[in-house]
C-alpha cells in the first residue's frame, strides 16, 4: 500500500491537490512522534492562522480508521501513526513480490529524458576530473530508467577544434605508428603535449592547415583523426565498463558541424544576431548576462553554436520531456545563455533544459587533473582502490573465494560511492582510506552489510511464510525505512541527486546493523525467527537495488 497516497487522499485541505499533499508528507524524526508527518507552515498565509493552530485543526478533522490509527498535532506538524503490523506485512510482501524491481515505478511511462554526461575529449586520457560527470550521469540514467522513463544517454564527445590539427602535425613530425598503437591513448596525449612545448610557428601554421583539411573532408587527415578517435573510444569504453556506465549516442561536436547554419539563419530571422567587433552575438544584457558569442570575427563557430544545434537536434530526434546536462558548475553561465537564446528563438521547450551542476573532485594532496602539471588518471585511481581493497579483504577474510573479483567490485564501488555520497554541488576531496573503510558512511559499509544479510540467510534460509505479531523498536525502524525506498528513488530523480540513494543505503545499513545487534535472529523463537529472516532478506534485496542504481555491485561474501 502507498501509505502517503492513502493519507493524502483523505486529508481535507482544499488549497492543495492530493498530489501536493502526498509530496509534502515526510518522515518524523522518531517513531514515537508517528510514522508520517505533514508540515503546515506553507498553509499559514492561505488560512491566515499560525501553523500550530492549523495543525491542531487538521488533526482534529482527520478520520481515524484501521490503517491510520492515530493523528496528533505537534509544533505545526500533523503526525500520523499507521497500523505498524500492517505496514510491516505490506512492505515485506511488496519486496518479496517485486524483488529487484522494488522501488521502481511507471511514473515516467511515455516520457523521454536525455542525459548529456561524461563528454570526454578525443585523444586525451580520462582524468579524475571526469569522475563526477560520468558516475552522476550514469546513476541518473539508471534512476530515470527505473522509474519508467525512456532514457537517452549522450556522450557529447569533444572531437572538434584546431587541437586535432596540432595532433596530426605532431604525429607527422615525431610519431611512429607502431609505437603509438603500442602506447595507446597516453602515447597520443604525449604527442599533443610535446606539440605544446616544442612547436614552431611553421608547425602552428601547419596545424591550422591540417584542421582545415579535416573540415574539408581530406582523406588522409580524416583517417588519422578517425584512428585517434578509435583509440580513444577503445580506451574510455574499458573504463565505462568498469564503472557500469553506458551511452546510447556518441554524437560529439563534430557531428553538428553541418547543422549550425540553420541555427544561424533562425537567429537572423528572429532579429537576434548582432555584430560586435566583427563577431556575431546575441545580446543578453537585458537578461543580466553578457552576450552569447555565436560566430567569431573570422566566421568560426564556438561551443555555443554547436550546443544550440545539438539541443535542437535532440528535441527533433528524441522529443524529450527533459534534457539534462551533467556538467561542472563552472559552466553555469554558459548554460544559462544557451537556454535563454533557445527561448528567444521561440522554442517553448527551452524550459525543459536543465543544467545539473556539480562540484570538483580532487585528491587529498590537491591534485585533480592537468592543472599545475598534476595529472591524475582515473584508471590509476581505480587500480589503486582495487589493490587496497584486495589487501583489506585478504586481511579480514583470507579464505574468501574469488578475492580478486570481490576486490574489484569493492574497489570500483568505493570510487563511485565516494563521488556520489555528497550532494552533487559540493566539491569532493577523494580519500583512499575513507572511501575504502568498512565502517562509516561508505559504499564498502553498505556492501558489507548486504553480505552480512546474505550470510544470515545462508544459515537460516528464507522461510516460506512468516507472521508479524509484534515488533521491537529497531525492527520497526528497518521496516519504515524499507517502505520509504520508492519515495527515495523518486526524490533522487526530482532533485537530480543520486546522493539521496547513496545516503539511503548508508542509513538502511546503520539501521539493519542496530537491529542485528539488538535482536536475535537465528536463535529467536520460530515465529519471530521467520519474520526476522524475511526482514533480513528484504534489507539485502533493497540494499542491492540501491547500490545498482548507483552503478555499484554487491558481493555475496566479503
PDB file of C-alpha atoms in Angstrom, residues 105-306:
ATOM      1  CA  UNK A 105       7.636   2.933 -10.924  1.00  0.00           C
ATOM      2  CA  UNK A 106       5.808   3.732 -14.147  1.00  0.00           C
ATOM      3  CA  UNK A 107       5.610   7.481 -13.461  1.00  0.00           C
ATOM      4  CA  UNK A 108       7.911   8.089 -16.422  1.00  0.00           C
ATOM      5  CA  UNK A 109       5.956   5.936 -18.840  1.00  0.00           C
ATOM      6  CA  UNK A 110       5.613   7.699 -22.192  1.00  0.00           C
ATOM      7  CA  UNK A 111       8.211  10.344 -21.277  1.00  0.00           C
ATOM      8  CA  UNK A 112      11.781  10.763 -22.532  1.00  0.00           C
ATOM      9  CA  UNK A 113      14.794  12.125 -20.682  1.00  0.00           C
ATOM     10  CA  UNK A 114      18.040  12.916 -22.495  1.00  0.00           C
ATOM     11  CA  UNK A 115      21.154  12.993 -20.305  1.00  0.00           C
ATOM     12  CA  UNK A 116      24.388  14.544 -21.583  1.00  0.00           C
ATOM     13  CA  UNK A 117      27.288  13.323 -19.416  1.00  0.00           C
ATOM     14  CA  UNK A 118      30.970  12.369 -19.358  1.00  0.00           C
ATOM     15  CA  UNK A 119      31.659  14.080 -22.735  1.00  0.00           C
ATOM     16  CA  UNK A 120      35.308  13.082 -22.986  1.00  0.00           C
ATOM     17  CA  UNK A 121      37.805  14.742 -25.283  1.00  0.00           C
ATOM     18  CA  UNK A 122      39.194  12.722 -28.163  1.00  0.00           C
ATOM     19  CA  UNK A 123      42.912  11.888 -27.851  1.00  0.00           C
ATOM     20  CA  UNK A 124      43.066  12.696 -24.136  1.00  0.00           C
ATOM     21  CA  UNK A 125      43.113  10.158 -21.279  1.00  0.00           C
ATOM     22  CA  UNK A 126      40.392  10.053 -18.635  1.00  0.00           C
ATOM     23  CA  UNK A 127      41.453  12.067 -15.575  1.00  0.00           C
ATOM     24  CA  UNK A 128      39.819  12.152 -12.160  1.00  0.00           C
ATOM     25  CA  UNK A 129      38.046  15.393 -13.058  1.00  0.00           C
ATOM     26  CA  UNK A 130      35.810  13.322 -15.360  1.00  0.00           C
ATOM     27  CA  UNK A 131      34.685  11.065 -12.493  1.00  0.00           C
ATOM     28  CA  UNK A 132      31.728  13.124 -11.240  1.00  0.00           C
ATOM     29  CA  UNK A 133      30.046  13.799 -14.583  1.00  0.00           C
ATOM     30  CA  UNK A 134      30.468  10.148 -15.591  1.00  0.00           C
ATOM     31  CA  UNK A 135      29.079   8.465 -12.467  1.00  0.00           C
ATOM     32  CA  UNK A 136      26.455  11.163 -11.792  1.00  0.00           C
ATOM     33  CA  UNK A 137      25.104  10.854 -15.313  1.00  0.00           C
ATOM     34  CA  UNK A 138      25.374   7.076 -15.202  1.00  0.00           C
ATOM     35  CA  UNK A 139      23.377   6.907 -11.966  1.00  0.00           C
ATOM     36  CA  UNK A 140      20.707   9.345 -13.191  1.00  0.00           C
ATOM     37  CA  UNK A 141      20.382   7.186 -16.319  1.00  0.00           C
ATOM     38  CA  UNK A 142      19.635   4.154 -14.139  1.00  0.00           C
ATOM     39  CA  UNK A 143      17.287   6.050 -11.803  1.00  0.00           C
ATOM     40  CA  UNK A 144      15.147   7.522 -14.585  1.00  0.00           C
ATOM     41  CA  UNK A 145      15.030   4.181 -16.400  1.00  0.00           C
ATOM     42  CA  UNK A 146      13.966   2.525 -13.112  1.00  0.00           C
ATOM     43  CA  UNK A 147      11.063   4.980 -12.966  1.00  0.00           C
ATOM     44  CA  UNK A 148       9.811   4.034 -16.421  1.00  0.00           C
ATOM     45  CA  UNK A 149      11.307   6.834 -18.495  1.00  0.00           C
ATOM     46  CA  UNK A 150      12.761   6.277 -21.937  1.00  0.00           C
ATOM     47  CA  UNK A 151      16.286   7.405 -21.127  1.00  0.00           C
ATOM     48  CA  UNK A 152      18.851   8.510 -23.714  1.00  0.00           C
ATOM     49  CA  UNK A 153      22.466   8.656 -22.561  1.00  0.00           C
ATOM     50  CA  UNK A 154      24.574  11.038 -24.668  1.00  0.00           C
ATOM     51  CA  UNK A 155      28.363  11.284 -24.697  1.00  0.00           C
ATOM     52  CA  UNK A 156      28.903  14.666 -26.365  1.00  0.00           C
ATOM     53  CA  UNK A 157      32.470  13.983 -27.483  1.00  0.00           C
ATOM     54  CA  UNK A 158      34.992  16.788 -27.667  1.00  0.00           C
ATOM     55  CA  UNK A 159      36.035  15.980 -31.232  1.00  0.00           C
ATOM     56  CA  UNK A 160      36.177  19.357 -32.963  1.00  0.00           C
ATOM     57  CA  UNK A 161      38.814  22.091 -33.000  1.00  0.00           C
ATOM     58  CA  UNK A 162      42.303  23.130 -34.008  1.00  0.00           C
ATOM     59  CA  UNK A 163      43.829  20.799 -31.405  1.00  0.00           C
ATOM     60  CA  UNK A 164      43.314  17.937 -33.846  1.00  0.00           C
ATOM     61  CA  UNK A 165      45.318  19.738 -36.473  1.00  0.00           C
ATOM     62  CA  UNK A 166      48.057  20.131 -33.856  1.00  0.00           C
ATOM     63  CA  UNK A 167      47.875  16.431 -33.082  1.00  0.00           C
ATOM     64  CA  UNK A 168      48.245  15.446 -36.741  1.00  0.00           C
ATOM     65  CA  UNK A 169      51.181  17.826 -37.108  1.00  0.00           C
ATOM     66  CA  UNK A 170      52.847  16.353 -34.003  1.00  0.00           C
ATOM     67  CA  UNK A 171      52.294  12.826 -35.286  1.00  0.00           C
ATOM     68  CA  UNK A 172      53.706  13.693 -38.692  1.00  0.00           C
ATOM     69  CA  UNK A 173      56.868  15.125 -37.113  1.00  0.00           C
ATOM     70  CA  UNK A 174      57.501  12.756 -34.210  1.00  0.00           C
ATOM     71  CA  UNK A 175      55.092   9.824 -34.284  1.00  0.00           C
ATOM     72  CA  UNK A 176      55.767   6.212 -35.238  1.00  0.00           C
ATOM     73  CA  UNK A 177      52.553   4.267 -35.860  1.00  0.00           C
ATOM     74  CA  UNK A 178      53.708   1.045 -34.177  1.00  0.00           C
ATOM     75  CA  UNK A 179      54.878   2.929 -31.072  1.00  0.00           C
ATOM     76  CA  UNK A 180      51.656   4.979 -30.884  1.00  0.00           C
ATOM     77  CA  UNK A 181      49.499   1.863 -31.235  1.00  0.00           C
ATOM     78  CA  UNK A 182      51.515   0.170 -28.507  1.00  0.00           C
ATOM     79  CA  UNK A 183      51.317   3.192 -26.176  1.00  0.00           C
ATOM     80  CA  UNK A 184      47.664   3.842 -26.939  1.00  0.00           C
ATOM     81  CA  UNK A 185      45.898   6.970 -25.759  1.00  0.00           C
ATOM     82  CA  UNK A 186      48.769   8.003 -23.480  1.00  0.00           C
ATOM     83  CA  UNK A 187      51.183   7.986 -26.445  1.00  0.00           C
ATOM     84  CA  UNK A 188      48.732  10.165 -28.388  1.00  0.00           C
ATOM     85  CA  UNK A 189      48.465  12.564 -25.457  1.00  0.00           C
ATOM     86  CA  UNK A 190      52.274  12.726 -25.177  1.00  0.00           C
ATOM     87  CA  UNK A 191      52.438  13.868 -28.803  1.00  0.00           C
ATOM     88  CA  UNK A 192      49.902  16.624 -28.129  1.00  0.00           C
ATOM     89  CA  UNK A 193      51.785  17.774 -25.012  1.00  0.00           C
ATOM     90  CA  UNK A 194      55.035  17.785 -26.963  1.00  0.00           C
ATOM     91  CA  UNK A 195      53.468  19.995 -29.628  1.00  0.00           C
ATOM     92  CA  UNK A 196      52.543  22.475 -26.915  1.00  0.00           C
ATOM     93  CA  UNK A 197      56.126  22.795 -25.761  1.00  0.00           C
ATOM     94  CA  UNK A 198      58.157  22.341 -28.953  1.00  0.00           C
ATOM     95  CA  UNK A 199      56.027  23.516 -31.899  1.00  0.00           C
ATOM     96  CA  UNK A 200      57.483  26.171 -34.165  1.00  0.00           C
ATOM     97  CA  UNK A 201      55.492  28.924 -35.892  1.00  0.00           C
ATOM     98  CA  UNK A 202      55.708  26.842 -39.046  1.00  0.00           C
ATOM     99  CA  UNK A 203      54.162  23.855 -37.231  1.00  0.00           C
ATOM    100  CA  UNK A 204      51.391  26.077 -35.797  1.00  0.00           C
ATOM    101  CA  UNK A 205      50.503  27.144 -39.359  1.00  0.00           C
ATOM    102  CA  UNK A 206      50.717  23.525 -40.460  1.00  0.00           C
ATOM    103  CA  UNK A 207      48.301  22.541 -37.665  1.00  0.00           C
ATOM    104  CA  UNK A 208      45.740  25.108 -38.810  1.00  0.00           C
ATOM    105  CA  UNK A 209      46.018  23.710 -42.324  1.00  0.00           C
ATOM    106  CA  UNK A 210      45.510  20.131 -41.079  1.00  0.00           C
ATOM    107  CA  UNK A 211      42.371  21.184 -39.227  1.00  0.00           C
ATOM    108  CA  UNK A 212      41.114  22.849 -42.407  1.00  0.00           C
ATOM    109  CA  UNK A 213      41.785  19.595 -44.256  1.00  0.00           C
ATOM    110  CA  UNK A 214      39.783  17.652 -41.661  1.00  0.00           C
ATOM    111  CA  UNK A 215      36.851  20.024 -42.151  1.00  0.00           C
ATOM    112  CA  UNK A 216      37.085  19.882 -45.929  1.00  0.00           C
ATOM    113  CA  UNK A 217      36.977  16.064 -45.959  1.00  0.00           C
ATOM    114  CA  UNK A 218      40.610  15.328 -46.851  1.00  0.00           C
ATOM    115  CA  UNK A 219      41.047  11.551 -46.802  1.00  0.00           C
ATOM    116  CA  UNK A 220      44.421  11.276 -45.064  1.00  0.00           C
ATOM    117  CA  UNK A 221      43.632  13.875 -42.383  1.00  0.00           C
ATOM    118  CA  UNK A 222      40.319  12.224 -41.578  1.00  0.00           C
ATOM    119  CA  UNK A 223      41.816   8.732 -41.494  1.00  0.00           C
ATOM    120  CA  UNK A 224      44.331   9.940 -38.910  1.00  0.00           C
ATOM    121  CA  UNK A 225      41.605  11.679 -36.927  1.00  0.00           C
ATOM    122  CA  UNK A 226      39.404   8.544 -37.011  1.00  0.00           C
ATOM    123  CA  UNK A 227      42.381   6.489 -35.817  1.00  0.00           C
ATOM    124  CA  UNK A 228      42.888   8.789 -32.830  1.00  0.00           C
ATOM    125  CA  UNK A 229      39.147   8.662 -32.117  1.00  0.00           C
ATOM    126  CA  UNK A 230      39.041   4.870 -32.341  1.00  0.00           C
ATOM    127  CA  UNK A 231      41.925   4.553 -29.850  1.00  0.00           C
ATOM    128  CA  UNK A 232      40.192   6.999 -27.503  1.00  0.00           C
ATOM    129  CA  UNK A 233      36.878   5.141 -27.558  1.00  0.00           C
ATOM    130  CA  UNK A 234      38.547   1.760 -27.034  1.00  0.00           C
ATOM    131  CA  UNK A 235      40.294   3.223 -24.003  1.00  0.00           C
ATOM    132  CA  UNK A 236      37.322   5.043 -22.438  1.00  0.00           C
ATOM    133  CA  UNK A 237      34.912   2.172 -23.075  1.00  0.00           C
ATOM    134  CA  UNK A 238      37.139  -0.010 -20.909  1.00  0.00           C
ATOM    135  CA  UNK A 239      36.700   2.485 -18.066  1.00  0.00           C
ATOM    136  CA  UNK A 240      32.969   2.841 -18.735  1.00  0.00           C
ATOM    137  CA  UNK A 241      32.611  -0.934 -18.448  1.00  0.00           C
ATOM    138  CA  UNK A 242      34.325  -0.874 -15.063  1.00  0.00           C
ATOM    139  CA  UNK A 243      32.108   1.998 -13.859  1.00  0.00           C
ATOM    140  CA  UNK A 244      28.962   0.286 -15.199  1.00  0.00           C
ATOM    141  CA  UNK A 245      28.140   3.267 -17.410  1.00  0.00           C
ATOM    142  CA  UNK A 246      26.526   3.153 -20.856  1.00  0.00           C
ATOM    143  CA  UNK A 247      25.543   5.526 -23.644  1.00  0.00           C
ATOM    144  CA  UNK A 248      23.043   5.474 -26.482  1.00  0.00           C
ATOM    145  CA  UNK A 249      24.747   8.193 -28.536  1.00  0.00           C
ATOM    146  CA  UNK A 250      28.342   9.293 -29.086  1.00  0.00           C
ATOM    147  CA  UNK A 251      27.410  12.265 -31.279  1.00  0.00           C
ATOM    148  CA  UNK A 252      30.002  14.890 -30.436  1.00  0.00           C
ATOM    149  CA  UNK A 253      30.752  18.438 -31.540  1.00  0.00           C
ATOM    150  CA  UNK A 254      31.911  17.351 -34.984  1.00  0.00           C
ATOM    151  CA  UNK A 255      28.535  15.725 -35.656  1.00  0.00           C
ATOM    152  CA  UNK A 256      26.893  19.163 -35.518  1.00  0.00           C
ATOM    153  CA  UNK A 257      29.332  20.942 -37.849  1.00  0.00           C
ATOM    154  CA  UNK A 258      26.815  20.740 -40.722  1.00  0.00           C
ATOM    155  CA  UNK A 259      23.821  21.549 -38.508  1.00  0.00           C
ATOM    156  CA  UNK A 260      24.785  25.040 -37.377  1.00  0.00           C
ATOM    157  CA  UNK A 261      23.760  27.039 -40.444  1.00  0.00           C
ATOM    158  CA  UNK A 262      20.001  26.618 -39.789  1.00  0.00           C
ATOM    159  CA  UNK A 263      20.616  27.888 -36.244  1.00  0.00           C
ATOM    160  CA  UNK A 264      22.360  30.997 -37.538  1.00  0.00           C
ATOM    161  CA  UNK A 265      19.597  31.573 -40.110  1.00  0.00           C
ATOM    162  CA  UNK A 266      16.869  31.333 -37.451  1.00  0.00           C
ATOM    163  CA  UNK A 267      18.753  33.752 -35.214  1.00  0.00           C
ATOM    164  CA  UNK A 268      18.897  36.174 -38.137  1.00  0.00           C
ATOM    165  CA  UNK A 269      15.199  35.690 -38.941  1.00  0.00           C
ATOM    166  CA  UNK A 270      14.319  36.490 -35.326  1.00  0.00           C
ATOM    167  CA  UNK A 271      16.496  39.589 -35.413  1.00  0.00           C
ATOM    168  CA  UNK A 272      18.638  38.214 -32.595  1.00  0.00           C
ATOM    169  CA  UNK A 273      22.034  38.121 -34.324  1.00  0.00           C
ATOM    170  CA  UNK A 274      24.019  41.316 -33.936  1.00  0.00           C
ATOM    171  CA  UNK A 275      27.526  42.321 -34.967  1.00  0.00           C
ATOM    172  CA  UNK A 276      30.079  43.248 -32.327  1.00  0.00           C
ATOM    173  CA  UNK A 277      33.695  43.993 -33.278  1.00  0.00           C
ATOM    174  CA  UNK A 278      33.314  41.767 -36.336  1.00  0.00           C
ATOM    175  CA  UNK A 279      31.840  38.858 -34.355  1.00  0.00           C
ATOM    176  CA  UNK A 280      28.198  37.739 -34.303  1.00  0.00           C
ATOM    177  CA  UNK A 281      26.467  37.759 -30.912  1.00  0.00           C
ATOM    178  CA  UNK A 282      23.078  37.505 -29.224  1.00  0.00           C
ATOM    179  CA  UNK A 283      22.694  40.413 -26.795  1.00  0.00           C
ATOM    180  CA  UNK A 284      21.673  39.068 -23.386  1.00  0.00           C
ATOM    181  CA  UNK A 285      22.369  42.195 -21.361  1.00  0.00           C
ATOM    182  CA  UNK A 286      18.615  42.818 -20.824  1.00  0.00           C
ATOM    183  CA  UNK A 287      18.555  39.438 -19.031  1.00  0.00           C
ATOM    184  CA  UNK A 288      21.516  40.156 -16.782  1.00  0.00           C
ATOM    185  CA  UNK A 289      24.058  38.190 -18.802  1.00  0.00           C
ATOM    186  CA  UNK A 290      26.976  39.037 -21.093  1.00  0.00           C
ATOM    187  CA  UNK A 291      26.435  38.495 -24.835  1.00  0.00           C
ATOM    188  CA  UNK A 292      26.356  34.957 -26.202  1.00  0.00           C
ATOM    189  CA  UNK A 293      29.066  34.687 -28.866  1.00  0.00           C
ATOM    190  CA  UNK A 294      27.793  32.745 -31.918  1.00  0.00           C
ATOM    191  CA  UNK A 295      30.464  33.351 -34.587  1.00  0.00           C
ATOM    192  CA  UNK A 296      33.975  34.712 -34.182  1.00  0.00           C
ATOM    193  CA  UNK A 297      35.185  37.562 -36.392  1.00  0.00           C
ATOM    194  CA  UNK A 298      36.783  35.004 -38.731  1.00  0.00           C
ATOM    195  CA  UNK A 299      33.436  33.229 -39.107  1.00  0.00           C
ATOM    196  CA  UNK A 300      34.401  30.229 -36.955  1.00  0.00           C
ATOM    197  CA  UNK A 301      31.741  28.631 -34.762  1.00  0.00           C
ATOM    198  CA  UNK A 302      32.002  28.226 -30.994  1.00  0.00           C
ATOM    199  CA  UNK A 303      30.770  25.923 -28.236  1.00  0.00           C
ATOM    200  CA  UNK A 304      27.538  27.902 -28.026  1.00  0.00           C
ATOM    201  CA  UNK A 305      26.809  27.490 -31.740  1.00  0.00           C
ATOM    202  CA  UNK A 306      27.267  23.738 -31.568  1.00  0.00           C
TER     203      UNK A 306
END
